């Protein structure tokens, strides 16, 4: 899973918010789909540029990720490079495109675990849940020593 950072969590939440507020969503468009929207947030590129970059090769995001080569010079690989530099993995992006990461799905309410990868509301739910999961990595986990010191001193650590 992604290397958690406040910057990445903010980007995921911003993407979810933009989609929830009605941003153009089209699963079959490389710049307006699940990964395309996150790519817009991270790279600050227009959806048309992202889509055009993807057209240099064939395939959806999953195929582009499979064919990814950081030294290729292809515009799409440069977009993927930027996304990976934020702590994402190729698997994260493939899961985002299909809303399929088991850890994210497990955090969803039981009655909402069957997501449709091309439904805006399901994408928003997935993104927000993914951000919550990543935020857990940012929270300090109390150690036994800190808990014992707190109990002994009466001061909250």
JSON list of C-alpha atoms in Angstrom, two decimals:
[
{"chain": "A", "resi": 1, "resn": "UNK", "atom": "CA", "xyz": [0.00, 0.00, 0.00]},
{"chain": "A", "resi": 2, "resn": "UNK", "atom": "CA", "xyz": [1.00, 3.61, -0.49]},
{"chain": "A", "resi": 3, "resn": "UNK", "atom": "CA", "xyz": [3.57, 5.30, 1.71]},
{"chain": "A", "resi": 4, "resn": "UNK", "atom": "CA", "xyz": [1.30, 7.48, 3.79]},
{"chain": "A", "resi": 5, "resn": "UNK", "atom": "CA", "xyz": [1.85, 11.21, 4.00]},
{"chain": "A", "resi": 6, "resn": "UNK", "atom": "CA", "xyz": [-0.32, 14.18, 4.86]},
{"chain": "A", "resi": 7, "resn": "UNK", "atom": "CA", "xyz": [0.24, 15.45, 1.30]},
{"chain": "A", "resi": 8, "resn": "UNK", "atom": "CA", "xyz": [-1.04, 12.21, -0.26]},
{"chain": "A", "resi": 9, "resn": "UNK", "atom": "CA", "xyz": [-4.05, 12.02, 2.07]},
{"chain": "A", "resi": 10, "resn": "UNK", "atom": "CA", "xyz": [-4.92, 15.63, 1.18]},
{"chain": "A", "resi": 11, "resn": "UNK", "atom": "CA", "xyz": [-4.67, 14.86, -2.54]},
{"chain": "A", "resi": 12, "resn": "UNK", "atom": "CA", "xyz": [-6.95, 11.84, -2.23]},
{"chain": "A", "resi": 13, "resn": "UNK", "atom": "CA", "xyz": [-9.47, 13.83, -0.18]},
{"chain": "A", "resi": 14, "resn": "UNK", "atom": "CA", "xyz": [-9.34, 16.75, -2.65]},
{"chain": "A", "resi": 15, "resn": "UNK", "atom": "CA", "xyz": [-10.00, 14.33, -5.51]},
{"chain": "A", "resi": 16, "resn": "UNK", "atom": "CA", "xyz": [-12.97, 12.82, -3.66]},
{"chain": "A", "resi": 17, "resn": "UNK", "atom": "CA", "xyz": [-14.36, 16.27, -2.90]},
{"chain": "A", "resi": 18, "resn": "UNK", "atom": "CA", "xyz": [-14.03, 17.42, -6.52]},
{"chain": "A", "resi": 19, "resn": "UNK", "atom": "CA", "xyz": [-15.86, 14.31, -7.72]},
{"chain": "A", "resi": 20, "resn": "UNK", "atom": "CA", "xyz": [-18.56, 14.66, -5.04]},
{"chain": "A", "resi": 21, "resn": "UNK", "atom": "CA", "xyz": [-19.12, 18.25, -6.16]},
{"chain": "A", "resi": 22, "resn": "UNK", "atom": "CA", "xyz": [-19.84, 17.14, -9.72]},
{"chain": "A", "resi": 23, "resn": "UNK", "atom": "CA", "xyz": [-16.54, 17.27, -11.62]},
{"chain": "A", "resi": 24, "resn": "UNK", "atom": "CA", "xyz": [-16.79, 15.66, -15.05]},
{"chain": "A", "resi": 25, "resn": "UNK", "atom": "CA", "xyz": [-16.51, 11.90, -14.52]},
{"chain": "A", "resi": 26, "resn": "UNK", "atom": "CA", "xyz": [-16.19, 9.37, -17.29]},
{"chain": "A", "resi": 27, "resn": "UNK", "atom": "CA", "xyz": [-14.65, 6.00, -16.50]},
{"chain": "A", "resi": 28, "resn": "UNK", "atom": "CA", "xyz": [-13.68, 5.34, -20.13]},
{"chain": "A", "resi": 29, "resn": "UNK", "atom": "CA", "xyz": [-11.70, 8.60, -20.41]},
{"chain": "A", "resi": 30, "resn": "UNK", "atom": "CA", "xyz": [-8.09, 8.32, -19.18]},
{"chain": "A", "resi": 31, "resn": "UNK", "atom": "CA", "xyz": [-8.14, 11.83, -17.71]},
{"chain": "A", "resi": 32, "resn": "UNK", "atom": "CA", "xyz": [-11.65, 11.70, -16.19]},
{"chain": "A", "resi": 33, "resn": "UNK", "atom": "CA", "xyz": [-11.68, 8.21, -14.68]},
{"chain": "A", "resi": 34, "resn": "UNK", "atom": "CA", "xyz": [-10.74, 7.10, -11.17]},
{"chain": "A", "resi": 35, "resn": "UNK", "atom": "CA", "xyz": [-6.96, 7.30, -11.69]},
{"chain": "A", "resi": 36, "resn": "UNK", "atom": "CA", "xyz": [-7.31, 10.21, -14.09]},
{"chain": "A", "resi": 37, "resn": "UNK", "atom": "CA", "xyz": [-8.91, 12.36, -11.43]},
{"chain": "A", "resi": 38, "resn": "UNK", "atom": "CA", "xyz": [-6.20, 11.57, -8.90]},
{"chain": "A", "resi": 39, "resn": "UNK", "atom": "CA", "xyz": [-3.61, 12.25, -11.60]},
{"chain": "A", "resi": 40, "resn": "UNK", "atom": "CA", "xyz": [-5.21, 15.67, -12.19]},
{"chain": "A", "resi": 41, "resn": "UNK", "atom": "CA", "xyz": [-4.88, 16.47, -8.50]},
{"chain": "A", "resi": 42, "resn": "UNK", "atom": "CA", "xyz": [-1.30, 15.32, -8.14]},
{"chain": "A", "resi": 43, "resn": "UNK", "atom": "CA", "xyz": [0.13, 16.59, -11.42]},
{"chain": "A", "resi": 44, "resn": "UNK", "atom": "CA", "xyz": [-2.09, 19.66, -11.87]},
{"chain": "A", "resi": 45, "resn": "UNK", "atom": "CA", "xyz": [-2.48, 18.60, -15.52]},
{"chain": "A", "resi": 46, "resn": "UNK", "atom": "CA", "xyz": [-5.72, 18.95, -17.47]},
{"chain": "A", "resi": 47, "resn": "UNK", "atom": "CA", "xyz": [-7.81, 15.86, -18.11]},
{"chain": "A", "resi": 48, "resn": "UNK", "atom": "CA", "xyz": [-7.30, 16.28, -21.87]},
{"chain": "A", "resi": 49, "resn": "UNK", "atom": "CA", "xyz": [-3.53, 16.28, -21.51]},
{"chain": "A", "resi": 50, "resn": "UNK", "atom": "CA", "xyz": [-3.62, 13.12, -19.37]},
{"chain": "A", "resi": 51, "resn": "UNK", "atom": "CA", "xyz": [-5.91, 11.41, -21.87]},
{"chain": "A", "resi": 52, "resn": "UNK", "atom": "CA", "xyz": [-3.69, 12.46, -24.77]},
{"chain": "A", "resi": 53, "resn": "UNK", "atom": "CA", "xyz": [-0.59, 11.21, -22.95]},
{"chain": "A", "resi": 54, "resn": "UNK", "atom": "CA", "xyz": [-2.25, 7.83, -22.55]},
{"chain": "A", "resi": 55, "resn": "UNK", "atom": "CA", "xyz": [-3.02, 7.60, -26.25]},
{"chain": "A", "resi": 56, "resn": "UNK", "atom": "CA", "xyz": [0.68, 7.22, -27.12]},
{"chain": "A", "resi": 57, "resn": "UNK", "atom": "CA", "xyz": [0.18, 3.58, -26.14]},
{"chain": "A", "resi": 58, "resn": "UNK", "atom": "CA", "xyz": [-2.89, 1.38, -26.04]},
{"chain": "A", "resi": 59, "resn": "UNK", "atom": "CA", "xyz": [-4.81, 0.33, -23.00]},
{"chain": "A", "resi": 60, "resn": "UNK", "atom": "CA", "xyz": [-6.50, 1.55, -19.85]},
{"chain": "A", "resi": 61, "resn": "UNK", "atom": "CA", "xyz": [-4.70, 2.52, -16.64]},
{"chain": "A", "resi": 62, "resn": "UNK", "atom": "CA", "xyz": [-4.05, -1.12, -15.71]},
{"chain": "A", "resi": 63, "resn": "UNK", "atom": "CA", "xyz": [-2.35, -1.80, -19.03]},
{"chain": "A", "resi": 64, "resn": "UNK", "atom": "CA", "xyz": [-0.46, 1.51, -18.89]},
{"chain": "A", "resi": 65, "resn": "UNK", "atom": "CA", "xyz": [0.79, 0.58, -15.41]},
{"chain": "A", "resi": 66, "resn": "UNK", "atom": "CA", "xyz": [1.85, -2.87, -16.59]},
{"chain": "A", "resi": 67, "resn": "UNK", "atom": "CA", "xyz": [3.81, -1.32, -19.50]},
{"chain": "A", "resi": 68, "resn": "UNK", "atom": "CA", "xyz": [5.21, 1.52, -17.36]},
{"chain": "A", "resi": 69, "resn": "UNK", "atom": "CA", "xyz": [8.92, 2.21, -17.80]},
{"chain": "A", "resi": 70, "resn": "UNK", "atom": "CA", "xyz": [10.43, 5.19, -15.97]},
{"chain": "A", "resi": 71, "resn": "UNK", "atom": "CA", "xyz": [13.05, 5.68, -18.71]},
{"chain": "A", "resi": 72, "resn": "UNK", "atom": "CA", "xyz": [10.69, 5.49, -21.70]},
{"chain": "A", "resi": 73, "resn": "UNK", "atom": "CA", "xyz": [10.11, 9.20, -22.09]},
{"chain": "A", "resi": 74, "resn": "UNK", "atom": "CA", "xyz": [6.44, 8.54, -22.81]},
{"chain": "A", "resi": 75, "resn": "UNK", "atom": "CA", "xyz": [4.24, 11.30, -21.37]},
{"chain": "A", "resi": 76, "resn": "UNK", "atom": "CA", "xyz": [2.04, 8.77, -19.56]},
{"chain": "A", "resi": 77, "resn": "UNK", "atom": "CA", "xyz": [5.06, 7.25, -17.86]},
{"chain": "A", "resi": 78, "resn": "UNK", "atom": "CA", "xyz": [6.05, 10.73, -16.67]},
{"chain": "A", "resi": 79, "resn": "UNK", "atom": "CA", "xyz": [2.56, 11.16, -15.19]},
{"chain": "A", "resi": 80, "resn": "UNK", "atom": "CA", "xyz": [2.85, 7.78, -13.46]},
{"chain": "A", "resi": 81, "resn": "UNK", "atom": "CA", "xyz": [6.33, 8.81, -12.22]},
{"chain": "A", "resi": 82, "resn": "UNK", "atom": "CA", "xyz": [4.84, 11.87, -10.53]},
{"chain": "A", "resi": 83, "resn": "UNK", "atom": "CA", "xyz": [2.12, 9.79, -8.90]},
{"chain": "A", "resi": 84, "resn": "UNK", "atom": "CA", "xyz": [4.61, 7.22, -7.64]},
{"chain": "A", "resi": 85, "resn": "UNK", "atom": "CA", "xyz": [6.80, 10.00, -6.24]},
{"chain": "A", "resi": 86, "resn": "UNK", "atom": "CA", "xyz": [3.91, 10.89, -3.90]},
{"chain": "A", "resi": 87, "resn": "UNK", "atom": "CA", "xyz": [4.16, 7.45, -2.28]},
{"chain": "A", "resi": 88, "resn": "UNK", "atom": "CA", "xyz": [1.66, 5.58, -4.42]},
{"chain": "A", "resi": 89, "resn": "UNK", "atom": "CA", "xyz": [2.44, 2.18, -5.86]},
{"chain": "A", "resi": 90, "resn": "UNK", "atom": "CA", "xyz": [1.45, 0.74, -9.21]},
{"chain": "A", "resi": 91, "resn": "UNK", "atom": "CA", "xyz": [-0.81, -1.66, -7.31]},
{"chain": "A", "resi": 92, "resn": "UNK", "atom": "CA", "xyz": [-2.53, 1.27, -5.56]},
{"chain": "A", "resi": 93, "resn": "UNK", "atom": "CA", "xyz": [-3.35, 2.81, -8.91]},
{"chain": "A", "resi": 94, "resn": "UNK", "atom": "CA", "xyz": [-4.54, -0.47, -10.42]},
{"chain": "A", "resi": 95, "resn": "UNK", "atom": "CA", "xyz": [-6.77, -1.00, -7.36]},
{"chain": "A", "resi": 96, "resn": "UNK", "atom": "CA", "xyz": [-8.09, 2.56, -7.60]},
{"chain": "A", "resi": 97, "resn": "UNK", "atom": "CA", "xyz": [-9.13, 2.04, -11.19]},
{"chain": "A", "resi": 98, "resn": "UNK", "atom": "CA", "xyz": [-11.16, -1.03, -10.18]},
{"chain": "A", "resi": 99, "resn": "UNK", "atom": "CA", "xyz": [-11.95, 0.01, -6.55]},
{"chain": "A", "resi": 100, "resn": "UNK", "atom": "CA", "xyz": [-10.50, -3.30, -5.46]},
{"chain": "A", "resi": 101, "resn": "UNK", "atom": "CA", "xyz": [-7.96, -2.93, -2.63]},
{"chain": "A", "resi": 102, "resn": "UNK", "atom": "CA", "xyz": [-8.96, -5.51, -0.01]},
{"chain": "A", "resi": 103, "resn": "UNK", "atom": "CA", "xyz": [-7.81, -3.31, 2.90]},
{"chain": "A", "resi": 104, "resn": "UNK", "atom": "CA", "xyz": [-9.97, -0.42, 1.71]},
{"chain": "A", "resi": 105, "resn": "UNK", "atom": "CA", "xyz": [-12.96, -2.68, 1.03]},
{"chain": "A", "resi": 106, "resn": "UNK", "atom": "CA", "xyz": [-12.63, -4.19, 4.51]},
{"chain": "A", "resi": 107, "resn": "UNK", "atom": "CA", "xyz": [-13.01, -0.72, 6.07]},
{"chain": "A", "resi": 108, "resn": "UNK", "atom": "CA", "xyz": [-16.28, -0.04, 4.24]},
{"chain": "A", "resi": 109, "resn": "UNK", "atom": "CA", "xyz": [-19.63, -0.60, 5.93]},
{"chain": "A", "resi": 110, "resn": "UNK", "atom": "CA", "xyz": [-20.70, -4.21, 5.26]},
{"chain": "A", "resi": 111, "resn": "UNK", "atom": "CA", "xyz": [-23.62, -3.09, 3.10]},
{"chain": "A", "resi": 112, "resn": "UNK", "atom": "CA", "xyz": [-21.33, -0.98, 0.86]},
{"chain": "A", "resi": 113, "resn": "UNK", "atom": "CA", "xyz": [-18.57, -3.47, 0.06]},
{"chain": "A", "resi": 114, "resn": "UNK", "atom": "CA", "xyz": [-19.72, -4.29, -3.46]},
{"chain": "A", "resi": 115, "resn": "UNK", "atom": "CA", "xyz": [-18.52, -1.25, -5.35]},
{"chain": "A", "resi": 116, "resn": "UNK", "atom": "CA", "xyz": [-18.97, -0.57, -9.03]},
{"chain": "A", "resi": 117, "resn": "UNK", "atom": "CA", "xyz": [-15.71, 0.75, -10.42]},
{"chain": "A", "resi": 118, "resn": "UNK", "atom": "CA", "xyz": [-17.47, 3.16, -12.79]},
{"chain": "A", "resi": 119, "resn": "UNK", "atom": "CA", "xyz": [-19.97, 4.72, -10.36]},
{"chain": "A", "resi": 120, "resn": "UNK", "atom": "CA", "xyz": [-19.05, 8.22, -9.16]},
{"chain": "A", "resi": 121, "resn": "UNK", "atom": "CA", "xyz": [-20.52, 7.73, -5.65]},
{"chain": "A", "resi": 122, "resn": "UNK", "atom": "CA", "xyz": [-18.62, 4.48, -5.21]},
{"chain": "A", "resi": 123, "resn": "UNK", "atom": "CA", "xyz": [-15.38, 6.18, -6.30]},
{"chain": "A", "resi": 124, "resn": "UNK", "atom": "CA", "xyz": [-15.94, 8.97, -3.77]},
{"chain": "A", "resi": 125, "resn": "UNK", "atom": "CA", "xyz": [-16.62, 6.43, -1.00]},
{"chain": "A", "resi": 126, "resn": "UNK", "atom": "CA", "xyz": [-13.51, 4.42, -1.94]},
{"chain": "A", "resi": 127, "resn": "UNK", "atom": "CA", "xyz": [-11.28, 7.52, -2.04]},
{"chain": "A", "resi": 128, "resn": "UNK", "atom": "CA", "xyz": [-12.50, 8.80, 1.33]},
{"chain": "A", "resi": 129, "resn": "UNK", "atom": "CA", "xyz": [-12.11, 5.37, 2.92]},
{"chain": "A", "resi": 130, "resn": "UNK", "atom": "CA", "xyz": [-8.63, 4.98, 1.43]},
{"chain": "A", "resi": 131, "resn": "UNK", "atom": "CA", "xyz": [-7.68, 8.38, 2.85]},
{"chain": "A", "resi": 132, "resn": "UNK", "atom": "CA", "xyz": [-8.95, 7.27, 6.29]},
{"chain": "A", "resi": 133, "resn": "UNK", "atom": "CA", "xyz": [-6.86, 4.11, 6.07]},
{"chain": "A", "resi": 134, "resn": "UNK", "atom": "CA", "xyz": [-3.74, 6.09, 5.15]},
{"chain": "A", "resi": 135, "resn": "UNK", "atom": "CA", "xyz": [-4.41, 8.56, 7.97]},
{"chain": "A", "resi": 136, "resn": "UNK", "atom": "CA", "xyz": [-4.19, 5.69, 10.47]},
{"chain": "A", "resi": 137, "resn": "UNK", "atom": "CA", "xyz": [-0.53, 5.35, 9.47]},
{"chain": "A", "resi": 138, "resn": "UNK", "atom": "CA", "xyz": [0.02, 9.01, 10.33]},
{"chain": "A", "resi": 139, "resn": "UNK", "atom": "CA", "xyz": [-1.34, 8.75, 13.87]},
{"chain": "A", "resi": 140, "resn": "UNK", "atom": "CA", "xyz": [1.23, 8.06, 16.58]},
{"chain": "A", "resi": 141, "resn": "UNK", "atom": "CA", "xyz": [0.74, 4.66, 18.15]},
{"chain": "A", "resi": 142, "resn": "UNK", "atom": "CA", "xyz": [1.36, 4.76, 21.90]},
{"chain": "A", "resi": 143, "resn": "UNK", "atom": "CA", "xyz": [4.08, 2.44, 23.08]},
{"chain": "A", "resi": 144, "resn": "UNK", "atom": "CA", "xyz": [3.91, 0.38, 26.24]},
{"chain": "A", "resi": 145, "resn": "UNK", "atom": "CA", "xyz": [6.65, 2.60, 27.70]},
{"chain": "A", "resi": 146, "resn": "UNK", "atom": "CA", "xyz": [4.67, 5.80, 26.93]},
{"chain": "A", "resi": 147, "resn": "UNK", "atom": "CA", "xyz": [1.50, 4.35, 28.47]},
{"chain": "A", "resi": 148, "resn": "UNK", "atom": "CA", "xyz": [3.42, 3.24, 31.58]},
{"chain": "A", "resi": 149, "resn": "UNK", "atom": "CA", "xyz": [5.11, 6.66, 31.88]},
{"chain": "A", "resi": 150, "resn": "UNK", "atom": "CA", "xyz": [1.73, 8.40, 31.52]},
{"chain": "A", "resi": 151, "resn": "UNK", "atom": "CA", "xyz": [0.18, 6.21, 34.19]},
{"chain": "A", "resi": 152, "resn": "UNK", "atom": "CA", "xyz": [3.12, 6.77, 36.56]},
{"chain": "A", "resi": 153, "resn": "UNK", "atom": "CA", "xyz": [3.26, 10.52, 36.13]},
{"chain": "A", "resi": 154, "resn": "UNK", "atom": "CA", "xyz": [-0.38, 11.31, 35.68]},
{"chain": "A", "resi": 155, "resn": "UNK", "atom": "CA", "xyz": [0.61, 13.45, 32.65]},
{"chain": "A", "resi": 156, "resn": "UNK", "atom": "CA", "xyz": [-0.85, 12.63, 29.25]},
{"chain": "A", "resi": 157, "resn": "UNK", "atom": "CA", "xyz": [1.78, 11.69, 26.68]}
]
